[in-house]
Coordinates of C-alpha atoms in Angstrom, one line a residue:
X1 CA -21.2 28.3 -43.6
X2 CA -19.9 31.0 -41.6
X3 CA -16.9 29.3 -40.0
X4 CA -16.6 31.9 -37.6
X5 CA -20.1 31.2 -36.3
X6 CA -21.5 29.3 -33.7
X7 CA -23.8 26.0 -34.5
X8 CA -27.1 26.6 -35.8
X9 CA -29.0 25.7 -32.6
X10 CA -27.5 28.2 -30.6
X11 CA -28.1 31.5 -32.8
X12 CA -31.6 32.0 -31.7
X13 CA -30.1 32.9 -28.0
X14 CA -27.1 34.4 -28.0
X15 CA -26.6 33.7 -24.1
X16 CA -26.5 30.0 -25.1
X17 CA -23.1 30.7 -27.6
X18 CA -20.7 28.0 -26.4
X19 CA -16.8 28.9 -26.4
X20 CA -15.7 25.5 -25.5
X21 CA -16.7 22.0 -25.4
X22 CA -18.0 21.8 -22.1
X23 CA -19.9 24.6 -22.6
X24 CA -21.2 23.4 -25.9
X25 CA -22.8 20.1 -24.1
X26 CA -24.2 22.2 -21.1
X27 CA -25.7 24.9 -23.3
X28 CA -27.3 21.8 -25.2
X29 CA -28.5 20.0 -22.6
X30 CA -29.8 23.2 -21.2
X31 CA -31.5 24.2 -24.5
X32 CA -33.3 20.5 -24.5
X33 CA -34.1 20.6 -21.0
X34 CA -36.0 23.9 -21.3
X35 CA -38.0 22.8 -24.2
X36 CA -38.9 19.4 -22.4
X37 CA -39.9 21.6 -19.3
X38 CA -42.1 23.8 -21.2
X39 CA -43.7 21.0 -23.4
X40 CA -43.9 19.1 -19.9
X41 CA -46.1 22.1 -18.4
X42 CA -48.1 22.8 -21.5
X43 CA -49.1 19.0 -21.5
X44 CA -50.3 19.1 -17.9
X45 CA -52.2 22.1 -18.0
X46 CA -54.1 21.8 -21.3
X47 CA -56.9 24.0 -19.6
X48 CA -54.7 26.9 -19.7
X49 CA -53.7 27.1 -23.6
X50 CA -56.7 26.5 -25.3
X51 CA -56.1 29.3 -27.8
X52 CA -54.6 28.9 -31.3
X53 CA -53.3 31.9 -32.6
X54 CA -50.7 30.2 -35.2
X55 CA -51.9 30.1 -39.1
X56 CA -51.8 27.8 -40.3
X57 CA -52.5 25.8 -37.3
X58 CA -49.1 23.9 -35.7
X59 CA -50.4 20.7 -34.0
X60 CA -46.8 20.2 -32.3
X61 CA -47.4 23.5 -30.5
X62 CA -50.7 22.6 -28.9
X63 CA -51.0 20.5 -25.8
X64 CA -50.9 16.9 -26.4
X65 CA -53.9 14.6 -25.2
X66 CA -52.8 12.6 -22.5
X67 CA -55.8 12.6 -20.2
X68 CA -57.9 9.5 -20.2
X69 CA -61.5 9.9 -21.4
X70 CA -63.2 6.3 -21.7
X71 CA -63.3 4.9 -18.0
X72 CA -65.4 1.9 -18.6
X73 CA -64.1 -1.6 -19.2
X74 CA -64.2 -1.8 -22.8
X75 CA -62.0 -2.6 -25.7
X76 CA -62.4 0.9 -26.9
X77 CA -60.7 2.1 -23.4
X78 CA -57.8 -0.2 -23.9
X79 CA -57.1 0.9 -27.5
X80 CA -56.9 4.7 -26.0
X81 CA -54.6 3.4 -23.3
X82 CA -52.6 2.0 -25.9
X83 CA -52.8 5.1 -28.5
X84 CA -51.7 7.5 -25.2
X85 CA -48.7 5.1 -24.3
X86 CA -49.9 4.4 -20.6
X87 CA -48.3 0.5 -20.4
X88 CA -49.4 0.0 -16.9
X89 CA -52.7 1.4 -17.8
X90 CA -53.2 -1.0 -20.6
X91 CA -52.2 -4.0 -19.0
X92 CA -55.0 -3.6 -16.1
X93 CA -57.5 -3.0 -18.6
X94 CA -56.4 -6.0 -20.3
X95 CA -56.7 -8.3 -17.3
X96 CA -60.1 -6.4 -16.6
X97 CA -61.8 -7.7 -19.8
X98 CA -60.3 -11.0 -19.4
X99 CA -61.8 -11.4 -15.7
X100 CA -64.9 -9.9 -17.4
X101 CA -65.1 -12.6 -20.0
X102 CA -64.8 -10.1 -23.0
X103 CA -62.9 -11.2 -25.6
X104 CA -59.9 -9.1 -27.1
X105 CA -59.4 -9.2 -30.6
X106 CA -56.1 -10.5 -31.9
X107 CA -55.3 -7.0 -33.7
X108 CA -55.6 -5.3 -30.1
X109 CA -53.6 -7.8 -28.4
X110 CA -51.0 -7.6 -31.1
X111 CA -50.9 -3.7 -30.6
X112 CA -50.4 -4.4 -26.9
X113 CA -47.7 -6.9 -27.2
X114 CA -45.8 -4.4 -29.6
X115 CA -46.3 -1.9 -26.8
X116 CA -45.4 -3.5 -23.9
X117 CA -42.0 -4.9 -26.0
X118 CA -41.4 -1.1 -27.1
X119 CA -41.3 0.0 -23.4
X120 CA -40.1 -2.8 -21.9
X121 CA -42.7 -3.3 -19.8
X122 CA -43.0 0.2 -18.1
X123 CA -44.5 3.3 -18.5
X124 CA -42.3 5.6 -20.7
X125 CA -40.8 8.7 -19.5
X126 CA -43.0 11.6 -20.3
X127 CA -40.8 14.6 -21.5
X128 CA -39.6 16.8 -18.6
X129 CA -40.4 14.6 -15.8
X130 CA -37.5 13.0 -13.9
X131 CA -36.5 9.5 -14.8
X132 CA -36.7 7.1 -11.5
X133 CA -34.3 4.0 -11.3
X134 CA -34.6 0.8 -9.2
X135 CA -32.0 0.6 -6.6
X136 CA -30.3 -2.6 -8.4
X137 CA -30.1 -0.9 -11.8
X138 CA -28.9 2.3 -10.7
X139 CA -26.0 0.4 -8.8
X140 CA -25.2 -1.7 -11.5
X141 CA -25.2 1.5 -13.9
X142 CA -22.2 3.0 -11.5
X143 CA -20.3 0.0 -11.6
X144 CA -20.0 -0.3 -15.4
X145 CA -17.6 2.6 -17.0
X146 CA -18.3 5.4 -18.7
X147 CA -19.3 5.3 -22.4
X148 CA -22.4 4.6 -24.4
X149 CA -23.2 1.2 -25.4
X150 CA -26.3 0.1 -27.7
X151 CA -26.6 -3.1 -26.0
X152 CA -27.1 -1.9 -22.2
X153 CA -30.5 -1.1 -23.2
X154 CA -31.5 -4.1 -24.1
X155 CA -29.7 -5.7 -21.3
X156 CA -30.9 -4.0 -18.3
X157 CA -34.6 -3.5 -18.8
X158 CA -36.3 -6.3 -18.8
X159 CA -37.4 -8.3 -15.1
X160 CA -38.6 -12.1 -14.6
X161 CA -42.2 -12.8 -14.7
X162 CA -43.2 -9.6 -16.9
X163 CA -46.3 -8.9 -18.5
X164 CA -45.2 -9.6 -22.1
X165 CA -44.4 -13.3 -21.0
X166 CA -47.2 -13.3 -19.0
X167 CA -49.8 -12.4 -21.9
X168 CA -48.3 -14.3 -24.5
X169 CA -48.8 -17.2 -22.4
X170 CA -52.3 -16.6 -21.4
X171 CA -53.4 -16.1 -25.5
X172 CA -55.2 -19.0 -26.7
X173 CA -53.7 -18.8 -29.9
X174 CA -50.3 -17.6 -31.1
X175 CA -49.7 -16.7 -34.4
X176 CA -46.3 -15.3 -35.9
X177 CA -47.1 -12.2 -35.0
X178 CA -47.2 -12.1 -31.6
X179 CA -43.8 -14.4 -31.9
X180 CA -42.2 -11.8 -33.5
X181 CA -43.2 -9.0 -31.1
X182 CA -41.7 -11.2 -28.1
X183 CA -38.6 -12.1 -30.2
X184 CA -37.9 -8.9 -31.5
X185 CA -38.6 -7.3 -28.0
X186 CA -37.0 -10.2 -25.7
X187 CA -34.8 -11.9 -27.9
X188 CA -36.0 -15.0 -26.1
X189 CA -38.7 -17.3 -27.7
X190 CA -37.7 -19.9 -29.9
X191 CA -39.7 -20.1 -33.2
X192 CA -39.7 -23.5 -34.7
X193 CA -43.6 -23.8 -35.2
X194 CA -44.2 -20.8 -37.0
X195 CA -42.8 -18.7 -40.3
X196 CA -41.2 -15.7 -38.6
X197 CA -40.2 -12.4 -40.8
X198 CA -37.1 -10.8 -41.7
X199 CA -36.8 -8.3 -38.7
X200 CA -37.2 -11.5 -36.3
X201 CA -34.1 -13.0 -38.2
X202 CA -32.0 -9.9 -38.1
X203 CA -33.1 -9.5 -34.3
X204 CA -31.7 -13.1 -33.5
X205 CA -28.8 -12.6 -35.3
X206 CA -27.8 -9.1 -33.5
X207 CA -28.2 -11.6 -30.3
X208 CA -25.8 -14.1 -31.6
X209 CA -22.6 -12.8 -29.5
X210 CA -24.7 -12.8 -26.2
X211 CA -25.9 -16.1 -26.4
X212 CA -22.8 -17.9 -27.4
X213 CA -19.3 -17.5 -26.1
X214 CA -17.2 -19.2 -28.1
X215 CA -16.3 -17.9 -32.1
X216 CA -17.0 -21.0 -33.5
X217 CA -20.4 -21.4 -31.9
X218 CA -21.3 -17.9 -32.6
X219 CA -20.5 -18.4 -36.5
X220 CA -22.7 -21.9 -36.1
X221 CA -25.6 -20.3 -35.0
X222 CA -25.4 -17.6 -37.6
X223 CA -25.2 -20.0 -40.2
X224 CA -28.2 -21.8 -38.9
X225 CA -30.3 -18.9 -38.7
X226 CA -29.8 -18.1 -42.4
X227 CA -30.3 -21.8 -43.4
X228 CA -33.9 -21.3 -41.5
X229 CA -34.3 -18.1 -43.9
X230 CA -33.3 -20.0 -46.7
X231 CA -35.4 -22.8 -45.7
X232 CA -38.7 -20.5 -45.0
X233 CA -38.3 -18.6 -48.1
X234 CA -37.4 -15.5 -46.3
X235 CA -35.4 -12.8 -48.4
X236 CA -32.7 -11.0 -46.6
X237 CA -32.4 -7.5 -46.7
X238 CA -29.5 -4.9 -46.0
X239 CA -30.2 -4.9 -42.2
X240 CA -29.8 -8.8 -42.0
X241 CA -26.2 -8.7 -43.8
X242 CA -25.1 -6.0 -41.6
X243 CA -25.9 -8.0 -38.2
X244 CA -24.4 -10.6 -39.4
X245 CA -21.1 -8.6 -40.2
X246 CA -21.5 -6.8 -36.8
X247 CA -21.8 -10.3 -35.1
X248 CA -18.9 -11.4 -36.7
X249 CA -16.5 -8.2 -35.4
X250 CA -16.4 -10.7 -31.9
X251 CA -15.8 -13.7 -33.6
X252 CA -11.6 -12.9 -34.0
X253 CA -10.2 -14.8 -37.0
X254 CA -13.3 -15.8 -38.3
X255 CA -14.2 -12.6 -39.2
X256 CA -11.5 -12.3 -41.9
X257 CA -12.6 -15.4 -43.5
X258 CA -16.6 -15.1 -43.5
X259 CA -16.6 -11.3 -44.3
X260 CA -16.0 -11.4 -47.8
X261 CA -18.0 -14.0 -48.7
X262 CA -21.0 -12.0 -47.0
X263 CA -20.2 -8.9 -49.4
X264 CA -20.4 -11.6 -52.4
X265 CA -23.8 -12.9 -51.2
X266 CA -25.1 -9.4 -50.7
X267 CA -23.9 -8.6 -54.5
X268 CA -25.5 -11.8 -55.7
X269 CA -28.7 -10.6 -54.2
X270 CA -28.2 -7.3 -56.0
X271 CA -28.5 -5.4 -52.2
X272 CA -26.4 -2.3 -52.2
X273 CA -24.0 -2.0 -48.9
X274 CA -24.7 0.6 -46.7
X275 CA -22.2 2.8 -44.9
X276 CA -22.5 0.7 -42.0
X277 CA -21.3 -2.2 -43.9
X278 CA -18.1 -0.9 -45.0
X279 CA -17.9 0.4 -41.5
X280 CA -17.8 -3.1 -40.1
X281 CA -15.5 -4.4 -43.3
X282 CA -13.1 -1.9 -41.8
X283 CA -13.3 -2.9 -37.9
X284 CA -13.1 -6.6 -39.1
X285 CA -9.6 -5.9 -40.7
X286 CA -8.2 -3.0 -38.9
X287 CA -9.7 -3.7 -35.3
X288 CA -6.4 -5.0 -33.4
X289 CA -4.4 -5.5 -36.2
X290 CA -0.6 -5.9 -35.6
X291 CA -0.1 -5.8 -39.6
X292 CA -2.0 -2.2 -40.3
X293 CA 0.2 -1.5 -42.9
X294 CA -0.3 -1.0 -46.7
X295 CA -1.8 -3.8 -47.3
X296 CA -4.4 -2.9 -45.1
X297 CA -4.9 0.4 -46.2
X298 CA -5.3 -0.9 -49.6
X299 CA -8.9 -2.1 -48.5
X300 CA -9.2 1.5 -47.1
X301 CA -8.1 3.1 -50.7
X302 CA -10.5 0.6 -52.5
X303 CA -13.5 1.6 -50.0
X304 CA -13.2 4.9 -50.8
X305 CA -12.8 4.7 -54.8
X306 CA -16.4 2.9 -54.9
X307 CA -17.8 5.5 -52.7
X308 CA -16.4 8.3 -54.5
X309 CA -18.7 10.8 -55.4
X310 CA -21.8 8.9 -54.1
X311 CA -24.1 10.9 -51.8
X312 CA -25.7 8.9 -49.1
X313 CA -29.1 8.5 -47.1
X314 CA -29.2 7.0 -43.6
X315 CA -30.1 3.3 -43.9
X316 CA -28.8 1.7 -40.8
X317 CA -28.3 3.2 -37.5
X318 CA -24.6 2.6 -37.9
X319 CA -24.3 4.5 -41.0
X320 CA -23.0 7.3 -38.6
X321 CA -20.3 5.6 -37.7
X322 CA -18.4 5.1 -40.9
X323 CA -16.6 8.4 -41.3
X324 CA -15.0 8.5 -37.8
X325 CA -13.6 5.3 -38.0
X326 CA -12.3 5.8 -41.6
X327 CA -10.7 9.1 -40.5
X328 CA -9.2 7.1 -37.4
X329 CA -7.7 4.7 -39.3
X330 CA -6.3 7.6 -41.7
X331 CA -4.8 9.1 -38.7
X332 CA -3.2 6.1 -37.2
X333 CA -1.4 5.2 -40.6
X334 CA -0.6 8.9 -41.0
X335 CA -1.9 8.8 -44.6
X336 CA -2.9 12.6 -45.3
X337 CA -4.1 11.3 -49.2
X338 CA -6.8 9.1 -47.9
X339 CA -7.6 11.2 -45.1
X340 CA -8.6 14.2 -47.4
X341 CA -10.4 11.6 -49.7
X342 CA -12.6 10.8 -46.6
X343 CA -13.2 14.8 -46.2
X344 CA -14.0 15.1 -49.7
X345 CA -16.4 12.4 -49.6
X346 CA -18.3 14.2 -46.6
X347 CA -18.8 17.5 -48.3
X348 CA -20.6 15.5 -51.0
X349 CA -24.2 16.7 -51.2
X350 CA -25.9 15.7 -47.4
X351 CA -23.3 13.0 -46.5
X352 CA -22.2 15.4 -43.5
X353 CA -25.4 14.6 -42.0
X354 CA -24.3 11.3 -41.6
X355 CA -21.6 12.3 -39.6
X356 CA -23.7 11.4 -36.2
X357 CA -24.5 13.6 -33.1
X358 CA -22.3 16.2 -31.5
X359 CA -19.9 13.7 -29.8
X360 CA -19.2 11.4 -33.5
X361 CA -19.0 14.9 -35.1
X362 CA -16.2 16.0 -32.4
X363 CA -14.3 12.8 -33.0
X364 CA -14.3 13.1 -36.6
X365 CA -13.0 16.6 -37.0
X366 CA -11.0 16.4 -34.0
X367 CA -9.1 13.3 -35.7
X368 CA -9.0 15.5 -39.1
X369 CA -7.1 18.0 -37.7
X370 CA -4.6 15.9 -35.6
X371 CA -4.3 14.2 -39.0
X372 CA -3.1 17.9 -40.5
X373 CA -1.2 19.3 -37.7
X374 CA 1.1 15.9 -38.2
X375 CA 1.6 15.9 -42.0
X376 CA 0.4 19.1 -43.5
X377 CA 2.1 22.2 -44.3
X378 CA 1.5 24.9 -41.3
X379 CA -0.2 27.3 -43.9
X380 CA -2.6 24.6 -44.3
X381 CA -3.0 23.7 -41.1
X382 CA -3.8 27.4 -40.1
X383 CA -6.5 27.7 -43.3
X384 CA -8.4 24.6 -42.1
X385 CA -8.1 25.8 -38.3
X386 CA -9.4 28.8 -39.0
X387 CA -12.4 27.1 -41.3
X388 CA -13.2 24.5 -38.6
X389 CA -12.7 26.2 -35.2
X390 CA -15.1 26.8 -33.9
X391 CA -18.2 26.2 -36.1
X392 CA -17.4 22.6 -36.6
X393 CA -14.9 21.8 -33.9
X394 CA -13.8 22.7 -30.5
X395 CA -10.1 21.2 -30.1
X396 CA -8.8 19.4 -27.0
X397 CA -5.8 19.7 -25.4
X398 CA -3.9 17.3 -27.6
X399 CA -5.5 19.3 -30.5
X400 CA -4.0 22.2 -29.7
X401 CA -0.9 20.7 -28.5
X402 CA -0.6 19.1 -31.9
X403 CA -0.9 22.8 -33.4
X404 CA 2.1 24.2 -30.6
X405 CA 4.5 21.2 -32.4
X406 CA 3.3 22.3 -36.0
X407 CA 4.5 25.7 -35.6
X408 CA 7.7 24.6 -34.0
X409 CA 8.0 22.2 -37.0
X410 CA 7.8 25.1 -39.6
X411 CA 9.5 28.0 -37.1
X412 CA 6.4 29.7 -36.9
X413 CA 6.7 30.6 -33.5
X414 CA 5.4 34.1 -33.9
X415 CA 1.8 32.6 -33.9
X416 CA 2.2 31.5 -30.6
X417 CA 0.5 34.7 -28.7
X418 CA -2.7 34.1 -31.2
X419 CA -2.3 30.7 -30.7
X420 CA -2.4 31.3 -26.7
X421 CA -5.5 33.7 -26.9
X422 CA -7.2 30.5 -28.6
X423 CA -6.3 28.6 -25.5
X424 CA -7.8 30.4 -22.9
X425 CA -10.8 31.3 -25.2
X426 CA -11.2 26.9 -25.1
X427 CA -10.8 26.9 -21.5
X428 CA -7.5 25.2 -21.7
X429 CA -5.2 27.2 -19.9
X430 CA -5.5 25.5 -16.8
X431 CA -4.0 22.5 -18.5
X432 CA -0.2 21.9 -17.2
X433 CA 0.9 19.9 -20.1
X434 CA -0.4 22.4 -22.7
X435 CA 0.8 25.1 -21.2
X436 CA 4.4 24.0 -20.6
X437 CA 4.7 23.0 -23.8
X438 CA 3.6 26.9 -24.8
X439 CA 6.5 27.9 -22.6
X440 CA 9.2 25.7 -23.7
X441 CA 8.8 26.8 -27.2
X442 CA 8.6 30.7 -26.1
X443 CA 11.8 30.1 -24.1
X444 CA 14.0 27.7 -26.5
X445 CA 14.6 30.8 -28.8
X446 CA 15.0 34.3 -28.7
X447 CA 11.8 36.5 -29.8
X448 CA 11.2 39.7 -30.8
X449 CA 9.7 42.5 -28.3
X450 CA 6.4 42.6 -30.4
X451 CA 6.3 38.7 -29.8
X452 CA 7.5 38.8 -26.0
X453 CA 5.3 41.9 -24.9
X454 CA 2.2 40.9 -26.4
X455 CA -0.8 41.5 -24.0
X456 CA -2.2 38.1 -24.8
X457 CA 0.9 36.0 -23.2
X458 CA 0.5 38.0 -19.8
X459 CA -1.6 35.6 -18.4
X460 CA 0.8 32.7 -19.1
X461 CA 2.8 33.9 -16.0
X462 CA -0.2 33.3 -13.6
X463 CA 0.0 29.6 -14.2
X464 CA 1.3 27.1 -11.4
X465 CA 4.5 26.2 -13.6
X466 CA 8.0 27.4 -14.1
X467 CA 8.3 30.8 -15.8
X468 CA 10.5 30.8 -19.1
X469 CA 9.6 33.6 -20.5
X470 CA 11.1 37.0 -20.7
X471 CA 10.1 40.7 -20.8
X472 CA 6.6 40.3 -19.1
X473 CA 7.7 42.9 -15.8
X474 CA 4.0 43.9 -15.3
X475 CA 3.0 40.6 -13.2
X476 CA 4.4 41.7 -9.8
X477 CA 3.9 38.2 -8.3
X478 CA 6.2 36.6 -11.3
X479 CA 9.7 36.4 -9.3
X480 CA 7.5 35.0 -6.2
X481 CA 6.3 32.2 -7.9
X482 CA 9.7 30.8 -8.2
X483 CA 10.0 30.3 -4.7
X484 CA 6.3 29.2 -4.1
X485 CA 6.8 26.5 -6.8
X486 CA 10.1 25.3 -6.3
X487 CA 11.5 26.1 -9.3
X488 CA 15.1 27.1 -9.9
X489 CA 15.5 29.7 -12.7
X490 CA 18.6 29.8 -15.1
X491 CA 21.0 32.0 -15.2
X492 CA 20.4 33.2 -18.6
X493 CA 16.0 33.7 -17.8
X494 CA 17.6 36.0 -15.1
X495 CA 19.9 37.9 -17.2
X496 CA 17.4 38.7 -19.7
X497 CA 15.1 39.1 -17.5
X498 CA 17.2 41.9 -15.8
X499 CA 17.9 43.6 -19.4
X500 CA 13.9 43.7 -19.4
X501 CA 13.5 45.3 -16.1
X502 CA 16.6 48.0 -17.9
X503 CA 14.6 48.6 -20.4
X504 CA 11.2 49.5 -18.2
X505 CA 13.1 51.3 -15.9
X506 CA 12.3 48.8 -12.9
X507 CA 14.9 49.2 -10.5
X508 CA 13.0 47.8 -7.7
X509 CA 12.3 44.8 -9.8
X510 CA 16.2 44.2 -10.5
X511 CA 17.0 44.0 -6.8
X512 CA 14.4 41.9 -6.3
X513 CA 15.7 39.4 -9.1
X514 CA 19.0 39.9 -7.4
X515 CA 17.4 38.5 -4.0
X516 CA 16.0 35.8 -5.7
X517 CA 19.3 34.5 -7.3
X518 CA 20.8 34.9 -4.0
X519 CA 18.5 32.9 -2.4
X520 CA 19.1 29.9 -5.0
X521 CA 22.5 30.5 -4.4
X522 CA 23.2 30.8 -8.4
X523 CA 26.8 31.4 -9.6
X524 CA 25.2 34.0 -11.5
X525 CA 24.1 36.3 -8.5
X526 CA 27.2 38.6 -8.4
X527 CA 27.3 39.4 -12.2
X528 CA 23.6 40.3 -11.7
X529 CA 24.4 42.5 -8.9
X530 CA 27.3 44.2 -10.4
X531 CA 25.1 44.8 -13.1
X532 CA 22.1 46.2 -11.2
X533 CA 24.7 48.8 -9.4
X534 CA 25.8 50.0 -12.8
X535 CA 23.1 50.0 -14.9
X536 CA 20.3 51.5 -12.3
X537 CA 20.4 54.4 -9.9
X538 CA 19.3 53.1 -6.3
X539 CA 18.8 54.0 -3.4
X540 CA 20.5 53.1 0.1
X541 CA 18.1 50.7 0.7
X542 CA 18.6 49.2 -2.6
X543 CA 22.7 48.9 -2.3
X544 CA 22.5 47.7 1.0
X545 CA 20.1 44.8 -0.5
X546 CA 22.8 44.3 -3.0
X547 CA 25.6 44.1 -0.4
X548 CA 23.2 41.4 1.2
X549 CA 23.8 39.4 -1.9
X550 CA 27.4 40.0 -2.1
X551 CA 27.8 38.7 1.8
X552 CA 25.8 35.4 1.0
X553 CA 27.8 34.7 -2.0
X554 CA 31.3 35.3 -0.2
X555 CA 32.3 37.7 -3.1
X556 CA 32.2 40.7 -0.9
X557 CA 36.1 41.5 -1.0
X558 CA 36.3 40.9 -4.6
X559 CA 33.7 43.3 -5.7
X560 CA 35.3 45.8 -3.0
X561 CA 38.8 45.6 -5.0
X562 CA 37.0 46.0 -8.3
X563 CA 34.9 49.2 -7.2
X564 CA 37.8 50.8 -5.6
X565 CA 39.6 50.6 -9.1
X566 CA 36.9 52.1 -10.8
X567 CA 37.0 54.8 -8.4
X568 CA 40.8 55.5 -9.1
X569 CA 40.3 55.4 -12.2
X570 CA 37.5 58.2 -12.1
X571 CA 39.5 60.3 -9.9
X572 CA 42.6 59.9 -12.4
X573 CA 45.1 58.4 -9.6
X574 CA 46.8 55.6 -11.0
X575 CA 49.1 54.8 -7.8
X576 CA 48.6 53.1 -4.7
X577 CA 49.7 54.4 -1.5
X578 CA 50.3 52.3 1.7
X579 CA 48.7 55.0 3.9
X580 CA 45.8 54.9 2.0
X581 CA 42.4 54.6 4.6
X582 CA 41.4 51.2 5.2
X583 CA 37.9 50.1 5.6
X584 CA 37.0 48.3 8.8
X585 CA 34.3 44.9 8.7
X586 CA 32.7 46.2 11.3
X587 CA 31.2 49.1 9.3
X588 CA 30.2 47.2 6.5
X589 CA 28.6 44.7 8.7
X590 CA 26.1 47.7 9.6
X591 CA 24.7 47.5 6.2
X592 CA 25.4 43.6 5.4
X593 CA 23.5 42.9 8.8
X594 CA 25.7 39.6 9.4
X595 CA 27.7 38.7 12.7
X596 CA 31.1 39.8 12.7
X597 CA 33.3 37.5 15.1
X598 CA 36.5 39.7 14.2
X599 CA 37.9 42.8 13.3
X600 CA 40.3 42.6 10.1
X601 CA 41.7 45.0 7.9
X602 CA 41.0 44.6 4.3
X603 CA 43.8 45.6 1.7
X604 CA 44.0 49.0 1.3
X605 CA 43.6 51.0 -2.1
X606 CA 44.4 54.9 -3.2
X607 CA 41.1 56.5 -3.6
X608 CA 40.7 60.3 -2.4
X609 CA 37.0 59.5 -1.4
X610 CA 37.2 56.1 -0.7
X611 CA 36.1 56.4 2.9
X612 CA 33.0 58.5 1.6
X613 CA 32.0 55.8 -0.9
X614 CA 32.6 52.7 1.8
X615 CA 30.3 54.6 4.1
X616 CA 27.6 55.3 1.4
X617 CA 27.6 51.2 0.6
X618 CA 27.8 50.4 4.2

């Protein structure tokens, strides 16, 4: 598998090539919606698609026969409606048969009850058609928190006085198949008068947590159902024991007591556990456990030793939860060795198919990657990073943050430009916490010019947070962002930025930098102005701006003394003269643009060209 390629489902259409997890979900739904819409159009207009060009014939590409052909009241018409999954039409035909005095065979009645219970007394939604909801159900769905719960499909579908119960009560004779249909569909009817099959018992055991509130009552009801299975000679299967373990997960402390007994019973009957069995066991011993230390991790280690090298097939719908749960335990306990064992089990045969849907796969690989970032050497982390991104994982912001911390731990900050490029491609460049983490790493240490001037880092400075990196004078709005976001830059940052301005020969940026420092009243303002005057060739406007910064900082007189000494050294004059020309504050005020309330004379210095230079500065 090419680790740089997109998932196989997107390779037919290059336009639907996701770069982020959000795009993956959007494009997946778009692809399925397109298929459903096309199928609905074909099935709604079968007369337009009568020619079959495929050799050999491919039935799924041809329109499905959804139109009713038999209109007369007969048992054949009822069976036609059942085969086409027309629930309402089938119930209506059944009532017409009873009104006309026509007897309906028990086999057809079984099919009708199965259909009604399967679709909860509603017509199934045809692919491509919009789904409609009752107002009460829609309000209930809005009040519930986000998340997928399997029990929701059983709780919010049945109505009172539904057709399943009505037809069941109208039957003159009720056999085990009729009871089984209602129990498996509604988990409601008692069955003391007949012998149930294993599927009925499995449905009842699964419903125990919903019909009993106390833990002791739940276990008592489970034990009673198991005893009835024994009395009726109904042999339990794998799903029976998995249903018991799943119900025990909601029995608090009783779960740890009875779970080992359930496993021993499975071994006694020769029933091999599935991945769902082990997932229930792990959840029982680790969920909300305050002592998830070495003793509990030994349970996971024993499970992995027993499963090592085994290739699995899906036997229980909950099999797909095992790998994500096991990797979560490894991450919570920071056990890298067991994490590798879990992943090696995934790579055996086709076990990767049991990772579940895209959501479950993202959970598994995200936890595995976070574990690597926390515990593994950075070279190994980067190897896995290039292997699973983006073909198997779109890292979330926390995953990228863990990767940055791993780079920091092993002192590989030279890779920050590459990681920042990936952050942008994943659509995480608008996450403030993540970008601040990146900037803090970059500003903490000195970096080479190659890292500082990397083009991939230019975009960092358009983010609405404090800018801490040096060397990116290309961004015109960078200095203004400090004021806009009310962030005060450090003196070291401004000094380093001034050095970058000198390297790029940008005197205008240097003057703006001094203005920014003066606006924040930083103590480094005079030093920055001195460096700017000494290292850049400024025009008159730039010099006047610098003098303003001196006026606001209160060190104008001090700097003029320094500047006069420089001029004296340049002309070779070593002795000061008392008759040296003086400098008037009013003349300077024209350049500084500050109000002058009094005229005073500054200390004079010997300078042959002093008056000329003072006027230029003013």
